[in-house]
């Protein structure tokens, strides 16, 4: 190779780079350094492999960062203007990557400035990133870049620009601010493009104060902002709630003739105004855009509609939505949902329904949450059909119902007593593998309980438990309330005790239901005990709890205790209402203390208590019950003078009073007055009048009112038919009664137990027991037989002396799930006593007691009578004492039998 080079070039002298050249021997160190750098430059520019050259120990041992720095500068800033940035970068990378050379910060900075000066931004960016990996502070990096920039007189400040961009990328925005401030001190300033990027980054980290400070510096420096800078500044003013400042900047931007305006800036201003509920100002900004030759975009429309929904400007929001859709913009799900929700909250449920339908046709579907909320609102305002319509269209619109959707509809169906539809949805949930929640089951159970269908309710309760759903206090309370309404206290208390065993504490509603149930059963001692138990368990009673207690005591005529409870209620800070006062007024009125009731009402009226007509009606009822119709009419005048209008119920009570006294003159006057005031008699009034005339045997007059009822368009119900059928049967017109029953069936008014009981009663009284039994069997098949119908049959057989059949009927009752009562046993006990079969009478008595049936006064009197006529006077007195112990007061008939028995013994 050497020989070949000599032959080609006789003047060529081979230079061995592996040995120290003679020319490199001067003692001057500077000359030595320059010579070494010259060698490095020759290696860089030579064609020999760099790896071989840098394997020379002379090079490797002597090479220092300062040599690299000077070599890079000479390569980048060649005096003849032929700088070679690529060679400089290659040399830098070779030493760093292949020789593991530790470059100085100055070398990095020289290369960065050099590369950007030659517009090699990506390599410069890579070198800068490598430098930043060393963990230097922003001050250290800036000082090094500045030192190199000034020392070597670089012309471009793009190196600083690049540093700031790197810091933005690494989310070191505050370091960017430091660099800019350091540059300003040296009269250096960035390009507007980089400056706007810094401001945007500051906005992202919510340093709006720094944005405004930096903007002021920019203006002082004389830089002209671009639209991105203006946008960041407007956003910052808005976020700091300085809308005057924001508007001022917008005006400056608009007055800059050479600047192309951007809708984004206005979007930021509108967003800020909407955020602070200044939406109507935002609408004005949007309307002014046409002057600037700008058009609102979908972002602006969505922001405005959402803002208008927040301030509940329903009409403007709807118009804005229509305008938006008309321009072909697609609103977001959030916007659709917000507007639908606003319409729903404003009780514009039908408008919301039509809005959803309109959006769906445009393939714009609100969220499932909005659908569920709207369906819930529609259900609550009685628009169940519209809610179901939304439900059926959901799948078509790409939405699938969840457990909330089904629960809303099931709850509504249950409240509307449409239990078949509710159960169908429960099955549909199972088919779609959507797990029913406790809330869903609670709704269904509540629906069945309200209908008195306790078997279905308990069946669902059991299903819940099987599926592993834990019943809540609401579940138990619903069932307990249902059983209490059906007067089935046994099952109500069974569930109450089950709650304790499952560690589910009863709440106020649970105790209130039980107290109410005991009150309806006239078991006020037990109700008071339950109230005390409630207090012991630290469960706080509410107004309803006191109301049911007061009502229960008033029903038994214990108004003293009721008024004590009223005082206690007020002491506890609970506010009585008409539901509290009504039983108190009724209790006084119906126990012959009408004057006290009137005094109480006057006191309440003077105390500015808002009493409704229902409370006054109780006084009217008490007076009418006592036969004081004229006094009742006078009270009506007083009520009217107090500015309270007489209602239909009050007229019904007064008509009842007139009928009771057979005062046809006042009855006629009351009816005329009713019509004059725009009232028409309802089913209750007409039925009362028909019943009164039937009982007095005046069937002609009864049928006159029947015809008048028809003329008024008041269709007779099952009670009205039953009253007239009963009157016909008692008058001996059974065939006419049967025709009326057929007519009743034709009008789809279904006869009930009482209706058939009228025929049954007539047959037994006439001694047609076989026909009566046949009718009763039909009633059993139709589930219409009850305790009363059995009692009619038992009485019929007893009258004929057919005691065996009567006793068999008593046993049969239990087989059909019908529970005998005190009357069922008393009829038989009386007949046994009368026929001298006292032993059989006592057998029935003990059976009745074993069934927890409490004997009444009539039952005691029958047995006392039996004892007396059969010479068992001592036993009769024992029964009298037992009767008194159990709170059943003897009456004159009781003592008449006892006196007769005593006289019989003495004689």
PDB file of C-alpha atoms in Angstrom, residues 17 36 39-40 43 53-64:
ATOM      1  CA  UNK A  17       0.349   8.756  13.406  1.00  0.00           C
ATOM      2  CA  UNK A  36      -2.677  18.169  19.307  1.00  0.00           C
ATOM      3  CA  UNK A  39      -3.796  16.160  14.818  1.00  0.00           C
ATOM      4  CA  UNK A  40      -7.426  15.615  15.922  1.00  0.00           C
ATOM      5  CA  UNK A  43      -7.869  12.464  11.990  1.00  0.00           C
ATOM      6  CA  UNK A  53      -6.377   6.250  15.290  1.00  0.00           C
ATOM      7  CA  UNK A  54      -7.990   6.584  18.695  1.00  0.00           C
ATOM      8  CA  UNK A  55      -6.501   3.292  19.845  1.00  0.00           C
ATOM      9  CA  UNK A  56      -3.128   5.087  19.935  1.00  0.00           C
ATOM     10  CA  UNK A  57      -2.184   5.638  23.568  1.00  0.00           C
ATOM     11  CA  UNK A  58      -0.706   9.028  22.732  1.00  0.00           C
ATOM     12  CA  UNK A  59      -4.206  10.173  21.653  1.00  0.00           C
ATOM     13  CA  UNK A  60      -6.253   8.454  24.329  1.00  0.00           C
ATOM     14  CA  UNK A  61      -4.048   9.470  27.243  1.00  0.00           C
ATOM     15  CA  UNK A  62      -3.771  13.089  26.181  1.00  0.00           C
ATOM     16  CA  UNK A  63      -7.389  13.685  24.991  1.00  0.00           C
ATOM     17  CA  UNK A  64      -9.278  16.045  27.291  1.00  0.00           C
TER      18      UNK A  64
END
